[in-house]
Short mmCIF file of C-alpha atoms in Angstrom, two decimals:
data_model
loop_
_atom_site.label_atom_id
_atom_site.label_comp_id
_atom_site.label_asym_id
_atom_site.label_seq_id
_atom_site.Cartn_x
_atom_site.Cartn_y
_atom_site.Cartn_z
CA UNK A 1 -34.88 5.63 18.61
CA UNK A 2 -36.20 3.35 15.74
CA UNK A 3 -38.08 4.53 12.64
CA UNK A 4 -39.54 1.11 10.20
CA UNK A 5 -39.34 3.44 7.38
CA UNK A 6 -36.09 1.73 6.12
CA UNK A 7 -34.57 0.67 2.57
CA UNK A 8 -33.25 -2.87 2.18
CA UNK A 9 -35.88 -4.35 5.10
CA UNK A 10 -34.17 -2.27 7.92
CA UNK A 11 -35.41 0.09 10.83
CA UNK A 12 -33.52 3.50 11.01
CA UNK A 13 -31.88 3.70 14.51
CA UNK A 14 -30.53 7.35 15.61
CA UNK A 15 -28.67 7.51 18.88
CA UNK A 16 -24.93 8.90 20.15
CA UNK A 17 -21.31 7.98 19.03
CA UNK A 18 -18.26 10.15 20.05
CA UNK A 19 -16.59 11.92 16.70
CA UNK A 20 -13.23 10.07 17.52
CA UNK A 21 -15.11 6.58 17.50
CA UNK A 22 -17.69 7.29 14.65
CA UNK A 23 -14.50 8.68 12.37
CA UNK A 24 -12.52 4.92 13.29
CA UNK A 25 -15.59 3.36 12.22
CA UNK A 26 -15.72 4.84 8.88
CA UNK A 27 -12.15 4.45 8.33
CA UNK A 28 -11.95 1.16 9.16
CA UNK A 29 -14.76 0.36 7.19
CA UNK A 30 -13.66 2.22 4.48
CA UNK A 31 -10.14 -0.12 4.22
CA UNK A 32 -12.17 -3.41 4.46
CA UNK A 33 -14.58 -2.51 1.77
CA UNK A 34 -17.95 -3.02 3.91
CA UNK A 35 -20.53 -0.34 4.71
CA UNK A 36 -21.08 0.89 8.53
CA UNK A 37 -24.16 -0.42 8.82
CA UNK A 38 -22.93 -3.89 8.55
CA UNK A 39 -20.28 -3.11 11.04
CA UNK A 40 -22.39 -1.89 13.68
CA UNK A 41 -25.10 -4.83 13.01
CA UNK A 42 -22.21 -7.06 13.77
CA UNK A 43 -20.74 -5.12 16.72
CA UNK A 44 -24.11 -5.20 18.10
CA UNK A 45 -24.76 -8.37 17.83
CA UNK A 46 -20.87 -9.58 18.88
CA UNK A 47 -21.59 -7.12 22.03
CA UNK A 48 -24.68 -8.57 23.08
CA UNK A 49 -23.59 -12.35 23.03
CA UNK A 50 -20.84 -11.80 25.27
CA UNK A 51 -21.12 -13.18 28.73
CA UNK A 52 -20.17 -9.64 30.38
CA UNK A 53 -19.77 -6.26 29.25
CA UNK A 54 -16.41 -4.88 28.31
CA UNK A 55 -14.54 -1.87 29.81
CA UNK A 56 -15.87 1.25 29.49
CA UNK A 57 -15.61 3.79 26.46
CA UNK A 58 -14.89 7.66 26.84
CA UNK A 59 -18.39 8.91 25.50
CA UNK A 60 -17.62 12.69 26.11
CA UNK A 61 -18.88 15.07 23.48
CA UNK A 62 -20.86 12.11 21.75
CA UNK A 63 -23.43 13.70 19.36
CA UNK A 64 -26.15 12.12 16.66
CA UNK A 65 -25.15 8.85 14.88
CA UNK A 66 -27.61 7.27 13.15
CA UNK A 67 -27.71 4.04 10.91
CA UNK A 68 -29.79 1.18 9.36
CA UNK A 69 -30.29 -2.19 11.65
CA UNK A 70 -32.23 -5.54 10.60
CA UNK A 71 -35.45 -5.18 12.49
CA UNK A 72 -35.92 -5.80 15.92
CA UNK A 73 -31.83 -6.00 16.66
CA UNK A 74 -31.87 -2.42 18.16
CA UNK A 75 -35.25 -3.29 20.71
CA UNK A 76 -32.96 -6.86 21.94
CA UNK A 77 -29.80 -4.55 22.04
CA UNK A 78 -31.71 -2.04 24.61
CA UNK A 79 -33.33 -4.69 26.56
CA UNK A 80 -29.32 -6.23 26.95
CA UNK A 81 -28.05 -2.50 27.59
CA UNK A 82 -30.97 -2.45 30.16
CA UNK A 83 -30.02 -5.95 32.04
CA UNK A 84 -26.14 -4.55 32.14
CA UNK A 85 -27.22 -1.22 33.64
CA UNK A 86 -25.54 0.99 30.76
CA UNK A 87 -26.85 3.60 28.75
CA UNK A 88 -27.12 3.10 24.97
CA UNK A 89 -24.60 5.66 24.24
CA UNK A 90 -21.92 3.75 25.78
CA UNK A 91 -23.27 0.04 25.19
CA UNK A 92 -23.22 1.46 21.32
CA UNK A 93 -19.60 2.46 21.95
CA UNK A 94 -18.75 -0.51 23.66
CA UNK A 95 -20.08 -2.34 20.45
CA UNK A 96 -18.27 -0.77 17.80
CA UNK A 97 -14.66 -0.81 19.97
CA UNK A 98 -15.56 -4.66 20.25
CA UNK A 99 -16.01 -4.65 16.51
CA UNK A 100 -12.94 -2.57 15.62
CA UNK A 101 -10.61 -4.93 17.75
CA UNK A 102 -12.02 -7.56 15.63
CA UNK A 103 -11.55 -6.94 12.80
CA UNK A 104 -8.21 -4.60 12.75
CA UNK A 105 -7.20 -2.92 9.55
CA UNK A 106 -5.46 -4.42 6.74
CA UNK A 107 -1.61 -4.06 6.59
CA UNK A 108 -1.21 -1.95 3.23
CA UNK A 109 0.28 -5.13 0.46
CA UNK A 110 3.50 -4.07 -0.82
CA UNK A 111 4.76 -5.40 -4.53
CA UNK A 112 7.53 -8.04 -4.02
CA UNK A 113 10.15 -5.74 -6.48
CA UNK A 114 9.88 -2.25 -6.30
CA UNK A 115 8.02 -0.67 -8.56
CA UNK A 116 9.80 1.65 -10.91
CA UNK A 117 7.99 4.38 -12.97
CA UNK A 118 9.58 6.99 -15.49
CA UNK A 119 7.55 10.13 -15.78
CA UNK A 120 8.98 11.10 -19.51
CA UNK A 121 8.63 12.86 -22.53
CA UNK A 122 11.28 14.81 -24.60
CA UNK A 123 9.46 18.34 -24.45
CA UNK A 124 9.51 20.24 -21.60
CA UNK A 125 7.06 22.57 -20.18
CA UNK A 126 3.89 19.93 -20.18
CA UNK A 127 4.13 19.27 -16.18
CA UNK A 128 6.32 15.96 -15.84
CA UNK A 129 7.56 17.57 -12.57
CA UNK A 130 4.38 17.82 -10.88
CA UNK A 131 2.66 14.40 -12.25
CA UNK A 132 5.89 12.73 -10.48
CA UNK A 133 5.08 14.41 -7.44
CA UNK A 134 2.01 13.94 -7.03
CA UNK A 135 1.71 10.26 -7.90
CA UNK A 136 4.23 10.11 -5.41
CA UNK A 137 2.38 11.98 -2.92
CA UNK A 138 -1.35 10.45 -3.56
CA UNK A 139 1.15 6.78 -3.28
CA UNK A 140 2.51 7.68 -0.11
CA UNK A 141 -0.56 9.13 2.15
CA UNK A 142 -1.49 7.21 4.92
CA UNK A 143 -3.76 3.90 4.95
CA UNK A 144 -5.98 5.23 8.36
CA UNK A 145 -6.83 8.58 6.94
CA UNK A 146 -9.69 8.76 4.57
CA UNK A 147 -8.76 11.35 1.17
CA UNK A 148 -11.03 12.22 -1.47
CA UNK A 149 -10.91 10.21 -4.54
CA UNK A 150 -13.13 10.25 -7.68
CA UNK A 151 -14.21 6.70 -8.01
CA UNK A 152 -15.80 5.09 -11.08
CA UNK A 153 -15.29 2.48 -13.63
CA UNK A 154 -15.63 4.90 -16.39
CA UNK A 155 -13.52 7.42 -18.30
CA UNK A 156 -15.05 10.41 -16.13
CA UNK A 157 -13.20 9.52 -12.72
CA UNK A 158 -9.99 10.67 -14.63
CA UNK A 159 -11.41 14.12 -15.99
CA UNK A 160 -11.42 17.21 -13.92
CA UNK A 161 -14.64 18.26 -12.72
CA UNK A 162 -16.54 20.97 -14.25
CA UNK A 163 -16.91 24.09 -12.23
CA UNK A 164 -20.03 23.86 -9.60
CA UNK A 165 -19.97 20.22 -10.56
CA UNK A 166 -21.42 17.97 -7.64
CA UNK A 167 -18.91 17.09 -5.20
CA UNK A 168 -20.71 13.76 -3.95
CA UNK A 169 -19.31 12.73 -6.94
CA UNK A 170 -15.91 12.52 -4.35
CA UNK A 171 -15.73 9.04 -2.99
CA UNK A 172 -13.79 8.99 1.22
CA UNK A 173 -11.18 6.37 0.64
CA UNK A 174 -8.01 5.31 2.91
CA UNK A 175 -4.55 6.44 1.38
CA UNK A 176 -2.26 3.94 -0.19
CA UNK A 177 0.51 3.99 2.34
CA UNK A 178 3.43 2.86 0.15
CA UNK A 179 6.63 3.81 0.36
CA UNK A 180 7.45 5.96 -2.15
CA UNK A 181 11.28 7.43 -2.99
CA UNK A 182 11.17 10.20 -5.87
CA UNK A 183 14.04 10.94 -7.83
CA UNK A 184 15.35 13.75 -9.62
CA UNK A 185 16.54 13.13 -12.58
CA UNK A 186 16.51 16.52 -14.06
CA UNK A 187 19.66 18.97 -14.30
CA UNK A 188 16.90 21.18 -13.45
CA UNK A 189 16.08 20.30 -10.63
CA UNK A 190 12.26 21.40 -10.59
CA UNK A 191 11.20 18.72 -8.33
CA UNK A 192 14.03 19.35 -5.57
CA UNK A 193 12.72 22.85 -5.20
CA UNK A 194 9.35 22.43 -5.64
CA UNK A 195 9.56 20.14 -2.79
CA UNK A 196 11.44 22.88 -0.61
CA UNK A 197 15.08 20.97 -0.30
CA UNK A 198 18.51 22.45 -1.93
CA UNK A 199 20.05 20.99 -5.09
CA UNK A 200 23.71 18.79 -3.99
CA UNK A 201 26.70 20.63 -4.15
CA UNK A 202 28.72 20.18 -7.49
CA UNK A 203 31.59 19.42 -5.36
CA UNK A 204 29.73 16.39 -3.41
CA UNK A 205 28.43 13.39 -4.10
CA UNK A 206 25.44 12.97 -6.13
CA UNK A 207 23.59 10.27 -8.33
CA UNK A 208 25.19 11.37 -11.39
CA UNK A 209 28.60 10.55 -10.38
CA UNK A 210 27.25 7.10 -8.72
CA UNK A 211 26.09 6.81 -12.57
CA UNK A 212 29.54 7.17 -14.09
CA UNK A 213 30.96 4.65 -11.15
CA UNK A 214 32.31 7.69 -9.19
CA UNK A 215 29.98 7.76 -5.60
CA UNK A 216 31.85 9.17 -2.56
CA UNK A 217 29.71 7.44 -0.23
CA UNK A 218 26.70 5.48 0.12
CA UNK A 219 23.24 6.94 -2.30
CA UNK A 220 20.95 6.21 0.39
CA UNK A 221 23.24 9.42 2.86
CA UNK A 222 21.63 11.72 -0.08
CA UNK A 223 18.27 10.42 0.26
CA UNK A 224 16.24 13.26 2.12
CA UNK A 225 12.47 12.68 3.84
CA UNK A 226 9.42 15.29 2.54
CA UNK A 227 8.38 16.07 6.44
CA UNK A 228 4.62 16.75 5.99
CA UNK A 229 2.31 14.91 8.65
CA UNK A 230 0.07 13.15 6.17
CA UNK A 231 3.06 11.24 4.50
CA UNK A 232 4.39 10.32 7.55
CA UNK A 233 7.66 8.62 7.09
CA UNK A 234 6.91 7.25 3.42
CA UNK A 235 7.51 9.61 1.05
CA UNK A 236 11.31 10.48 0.34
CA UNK A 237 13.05 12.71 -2.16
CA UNK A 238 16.80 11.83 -3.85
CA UNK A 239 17.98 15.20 -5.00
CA UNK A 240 19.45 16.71 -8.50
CA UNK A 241 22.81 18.03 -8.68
CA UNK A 242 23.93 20.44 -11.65
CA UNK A 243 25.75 17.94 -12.78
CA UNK A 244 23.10 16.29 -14.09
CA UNK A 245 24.06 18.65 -17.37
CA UNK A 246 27.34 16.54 -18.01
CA UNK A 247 25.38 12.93 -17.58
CA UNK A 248 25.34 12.04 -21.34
CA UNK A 249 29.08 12.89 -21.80
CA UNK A 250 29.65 10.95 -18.68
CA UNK A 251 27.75 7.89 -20.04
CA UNK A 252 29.01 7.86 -22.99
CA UNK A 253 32.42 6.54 -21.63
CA UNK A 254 30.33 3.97 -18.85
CA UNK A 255 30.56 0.32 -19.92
CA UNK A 256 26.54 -1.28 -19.99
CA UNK A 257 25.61 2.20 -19.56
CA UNK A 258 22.02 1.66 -20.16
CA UNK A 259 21.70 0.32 -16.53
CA UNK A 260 23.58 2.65 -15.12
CA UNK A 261 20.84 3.93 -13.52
CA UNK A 262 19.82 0.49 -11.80
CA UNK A 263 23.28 -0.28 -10.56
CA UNK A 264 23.08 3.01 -8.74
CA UNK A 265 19.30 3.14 -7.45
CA UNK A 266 20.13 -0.68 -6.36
CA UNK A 267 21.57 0.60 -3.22
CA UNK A 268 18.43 1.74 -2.22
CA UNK A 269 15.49 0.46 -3.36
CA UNK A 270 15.13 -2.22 -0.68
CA UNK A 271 13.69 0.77 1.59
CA UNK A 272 10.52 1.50 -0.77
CA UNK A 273 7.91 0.45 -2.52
CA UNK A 274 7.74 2.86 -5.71
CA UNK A 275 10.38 4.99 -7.24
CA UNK A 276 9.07 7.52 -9.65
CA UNK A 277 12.06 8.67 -12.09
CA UNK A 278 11.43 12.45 -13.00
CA UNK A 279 13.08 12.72 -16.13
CA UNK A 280 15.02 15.81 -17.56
CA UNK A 281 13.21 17.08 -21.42
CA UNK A 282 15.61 14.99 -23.52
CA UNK A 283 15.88 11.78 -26.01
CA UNK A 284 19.81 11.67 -25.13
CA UNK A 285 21.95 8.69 -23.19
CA UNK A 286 19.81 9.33 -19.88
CA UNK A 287 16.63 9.29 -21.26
CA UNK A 288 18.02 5.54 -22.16
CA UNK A 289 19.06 4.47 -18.88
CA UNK A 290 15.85 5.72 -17.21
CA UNK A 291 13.77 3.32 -19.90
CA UNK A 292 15.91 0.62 -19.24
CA UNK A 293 15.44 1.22 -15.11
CA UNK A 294 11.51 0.94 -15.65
CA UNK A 295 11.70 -2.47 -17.84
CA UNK A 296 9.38 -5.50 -16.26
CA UNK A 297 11.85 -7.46 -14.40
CA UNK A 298 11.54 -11.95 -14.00
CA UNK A 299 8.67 -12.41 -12.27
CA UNK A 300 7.28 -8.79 -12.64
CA UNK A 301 3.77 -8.66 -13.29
CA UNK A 302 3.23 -6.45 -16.61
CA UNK A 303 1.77 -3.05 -15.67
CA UNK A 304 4.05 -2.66 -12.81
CA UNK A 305 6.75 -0.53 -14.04
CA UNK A 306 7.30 1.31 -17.11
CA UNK A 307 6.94 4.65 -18.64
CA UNK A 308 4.38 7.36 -17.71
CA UNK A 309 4.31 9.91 -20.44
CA UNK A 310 3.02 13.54 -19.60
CA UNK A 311 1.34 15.25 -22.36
CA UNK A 312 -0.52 18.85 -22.81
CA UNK A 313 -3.93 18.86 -24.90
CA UNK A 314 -2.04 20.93 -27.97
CA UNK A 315 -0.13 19.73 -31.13
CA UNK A 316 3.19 20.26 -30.03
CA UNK A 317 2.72 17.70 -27.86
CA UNK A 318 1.69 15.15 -30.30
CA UNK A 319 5.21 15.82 -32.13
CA UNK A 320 7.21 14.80 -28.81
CA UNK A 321 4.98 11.86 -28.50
CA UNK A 322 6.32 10.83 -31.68
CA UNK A 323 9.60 10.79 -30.81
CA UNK A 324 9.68 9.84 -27.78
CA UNK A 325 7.69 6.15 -28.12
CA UNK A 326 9.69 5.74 -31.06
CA UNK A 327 13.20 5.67 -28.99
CA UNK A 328 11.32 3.44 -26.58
CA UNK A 329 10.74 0.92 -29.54
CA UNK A 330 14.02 0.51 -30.62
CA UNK A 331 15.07 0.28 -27.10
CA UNK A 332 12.73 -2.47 -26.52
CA UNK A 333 14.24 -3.93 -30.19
CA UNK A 334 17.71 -3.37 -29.72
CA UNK A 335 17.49 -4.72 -26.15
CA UNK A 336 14.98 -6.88 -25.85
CA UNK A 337 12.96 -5.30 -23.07
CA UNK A 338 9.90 -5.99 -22.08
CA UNK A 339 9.11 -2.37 -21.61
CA UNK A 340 5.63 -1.38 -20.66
CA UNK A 341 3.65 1.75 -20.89
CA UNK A 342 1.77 2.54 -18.16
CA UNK A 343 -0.52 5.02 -19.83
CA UNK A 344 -0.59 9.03 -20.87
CA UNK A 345 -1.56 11.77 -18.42
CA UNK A 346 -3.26 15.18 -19.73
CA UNK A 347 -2.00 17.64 -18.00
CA UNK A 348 -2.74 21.72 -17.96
CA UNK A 349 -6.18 20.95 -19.31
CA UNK A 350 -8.74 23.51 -19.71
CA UNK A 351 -11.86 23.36 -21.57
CA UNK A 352 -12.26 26.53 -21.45
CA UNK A 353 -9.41 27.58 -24.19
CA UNK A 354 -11.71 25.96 -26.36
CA UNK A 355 -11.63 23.82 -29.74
CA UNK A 356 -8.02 23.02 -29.64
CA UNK A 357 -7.80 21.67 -25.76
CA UNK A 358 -11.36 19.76 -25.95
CA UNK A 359 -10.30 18.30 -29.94
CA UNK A 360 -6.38 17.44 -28.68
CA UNK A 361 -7.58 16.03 -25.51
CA UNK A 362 -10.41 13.92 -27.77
CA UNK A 363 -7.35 12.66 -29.82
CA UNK A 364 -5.06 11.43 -26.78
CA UNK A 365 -8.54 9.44 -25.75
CA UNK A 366 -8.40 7.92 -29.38
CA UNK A 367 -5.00 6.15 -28.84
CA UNK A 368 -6.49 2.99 -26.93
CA UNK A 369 -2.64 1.93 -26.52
CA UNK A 370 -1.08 3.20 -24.83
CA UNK A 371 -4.47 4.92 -23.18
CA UNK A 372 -5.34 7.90 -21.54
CA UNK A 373 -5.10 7.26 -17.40
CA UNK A 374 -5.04 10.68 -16.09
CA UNK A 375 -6.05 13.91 -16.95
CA UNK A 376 -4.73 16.79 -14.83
CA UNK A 377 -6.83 20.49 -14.73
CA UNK A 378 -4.88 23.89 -14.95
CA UNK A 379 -5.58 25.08 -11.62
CA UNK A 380 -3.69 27.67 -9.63
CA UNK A 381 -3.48 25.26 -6.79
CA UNK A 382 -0.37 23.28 -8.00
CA UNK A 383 1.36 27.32 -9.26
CA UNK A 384 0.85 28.04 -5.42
CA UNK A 385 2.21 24.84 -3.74
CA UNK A 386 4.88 25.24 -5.88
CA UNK A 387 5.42 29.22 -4.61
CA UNK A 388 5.45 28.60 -1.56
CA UNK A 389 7.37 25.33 -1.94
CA UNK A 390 5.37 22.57 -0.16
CA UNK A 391 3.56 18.92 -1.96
CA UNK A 392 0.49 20.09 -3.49
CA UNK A 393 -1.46 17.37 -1.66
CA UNK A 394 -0.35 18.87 1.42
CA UNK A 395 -0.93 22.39 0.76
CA UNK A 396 -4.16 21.69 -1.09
CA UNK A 397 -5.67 18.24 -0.24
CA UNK A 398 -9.11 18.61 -1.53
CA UNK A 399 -8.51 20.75 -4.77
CA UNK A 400 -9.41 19.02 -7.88
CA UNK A 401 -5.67 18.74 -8.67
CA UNK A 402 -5.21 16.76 -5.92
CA UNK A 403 -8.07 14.43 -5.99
CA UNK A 404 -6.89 14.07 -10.15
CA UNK A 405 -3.82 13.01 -9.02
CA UNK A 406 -5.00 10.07 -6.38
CA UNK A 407 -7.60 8.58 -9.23
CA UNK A 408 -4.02 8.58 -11.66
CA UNK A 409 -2.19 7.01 -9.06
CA UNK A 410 -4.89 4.06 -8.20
CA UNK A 411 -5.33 3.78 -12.21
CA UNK A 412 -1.67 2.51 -12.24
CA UNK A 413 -1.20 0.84 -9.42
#
């Protein structure tokens, strides 16, 4: 059925699409950037200059599709349906599996180095744990599944919405699909069990004693895979190990030991895309070799790697902040680096505590370099992924949280 009441000069056209087809149509449309409509005028028209039909298409369950056509395509489309002796529910779905074979979806573009990113800051408590994660999660979900993201060229994609706020303001978009490795830096080891996996043994290997030059075995055997169906095989964790707490005094005995870190994450980066560095609450010898891991490398496009600095909308923060960018300048004196910042995330906002969230968070906007690129919301959605120990994105995909943390991740990348 045609209507002429159309925007843009075109006729609306309902008729019937099986769900399994109609949602490969919008994904695939989705990763090439065009809008359905223009797929389906061109699988039309594609479908109806061929010299025979095609096989047929499983049509079972097929229910109301309806789009916008140029007028008069979808009265020569039934007449050529007619002469081939099929119905329009399966010449329709014989035109859009002719356009999807066409035009395949894009392989996802990987950087040429590895990008390297070190989620920092000296103070602990503001949440550098779960921005690593989930930057590493909202990285790795796959390219042929559509996610919500908050899309817009202004500084609102990266707030949190307000409560009741309209949630057409959520753009459909296909995952990134990198390969993402996140490491655990932190004698902590928050982000190990957070992520549901064991710290190492003292006793065993571990990247702290690949560090000092003392690795039993290959890094990559510690290396352990985050098994949730939406990463697929792309997301990977390298555990802490208690001894983590004797890094510095290790170090401090390590010839060049500001790359110590690189000399022992060299054995695996090869396998990934991104390595996110979560970094222990601490200005010390490993705070140094973490910087030094995320410096722009020859032939490194700036904005690549770097450092990611976590922040909380409160004053305390602003202290840290202080201290911690001004180790990274005399790093990037005393060593030349080209170091870059990669931007400041909120995180635990709430407008709702009042004048000293809305005026702190006001101030972080204020510094234009490095700038504000993510601003997380205090939501119980990350406390319970963490309780019951599984990625936020995974437990909760559409929560705010989650959709904060895929517009952060596509602001860096």
């Amino acid at each position: 059925m045609a209507s002429p009441s159309s925007p843009g000069d075109r006729e609306k056209v309902v008729s019937k699409l099986p769900g399994w087809l109609r949602q490969e149509v919008k994904v695939r449309t989705a990763q090439l950037g065009v809008e359905i409509q223009v797929a389906v005028e061109h699988g039309l028209r594609d479908w109806c200059a061929l010299a025979s039909a095609p096989d047929a298409v499983d049509t079972t369950g097929a229910d109301s599709f309806s789009t916008w056509l140029p007028p008069g395509q979808w009265e020569e489309f039934k007449a050529v349906a007619g002469q081939r002796q099929v119905s329009l529910t399966q010449g329709l779905a014989r035109a859009m599996r002719l356009w999807l074979d066409k035009n395949p979806a894009p392989s996802v573009k990987r950087p040429e180095v590895p990008r390297r990113i070190v989620v920092c800051n000296q103070k602990g408590g503001v949440g550098k744990t779960a921005v690593t994660a989930g930057v590493g999660e909202a990285m790795a979900e796959g390219a042929d599944v559509l996610h919500p993201v908050r899309v817009s060229k202004h500084f609102a994609a990266i707030l949190p919405s307000e409560e009741g706020s309209d949630p057409l303001t959520l753009e459909d978009l296909p995952g990134l699909g990198l390969r993402v490795l996140l490491v655990d830096f932190d004698p902590q080891g928050h982000l190990t069990k957070q992520l549901g996996h064991d710290l190492l043994p003292m006793d065993g290997d571990s990247l702290t004693r690949h560090m000092a030059g003392e690795g039993m075995r290959d890094l990559g055997n510690l290396v352990v895979p985050i098994a949730e169906d939406r990463f697929g095989d792309r997301l990977h964790l390298l555990p802490s190990c208690n001894d983590a707490f004797l890094l510095d005094v290790k170090l401090a005995s390590v010839r060049a030991r500001e790359a110590a870190l690189e000399r022992a994450l060299a054995a695996v980066e090869e396998g990934f895309d991104v390595i996110i560095v979560d970094c222990p609450p601490s200005l010390g010898l490993s705070m140094d070799a973490a910087s030094y891991y995320g410096r722009r490398r020859p032939n490194e496009a700036p904005g690549q790697s770097g450092v990611l600095i976590v922040v909380q909308a409160e004053d305390s923060s602003a202290d840290a902040y202080e201290l911690l960018t001004s180790q990274i300048e005399d790093l990037r004196a005393d060593l030349s680096l080209d170091l870059d910042y990669l931007g400041i995330v909120v995180n635990h906002y709430d407008a709702r505590r009042g004048y000293i969230a809305t005026s702190s968070l006001q101030a972080w906007m204020d510094i234009k370099d490095p700038r504000v690129v993510g601003v997380i919301g205090d939501l119980k959605e990350q406390k319970e992924a963490v309780r019951v120990k599984r990625p936020l994105l995974a437990y909760s995909p559409r929560c705010d949280q989650s959709v904060g943390m895929r517009a952060l991740a596509r602001e860096i990348s």
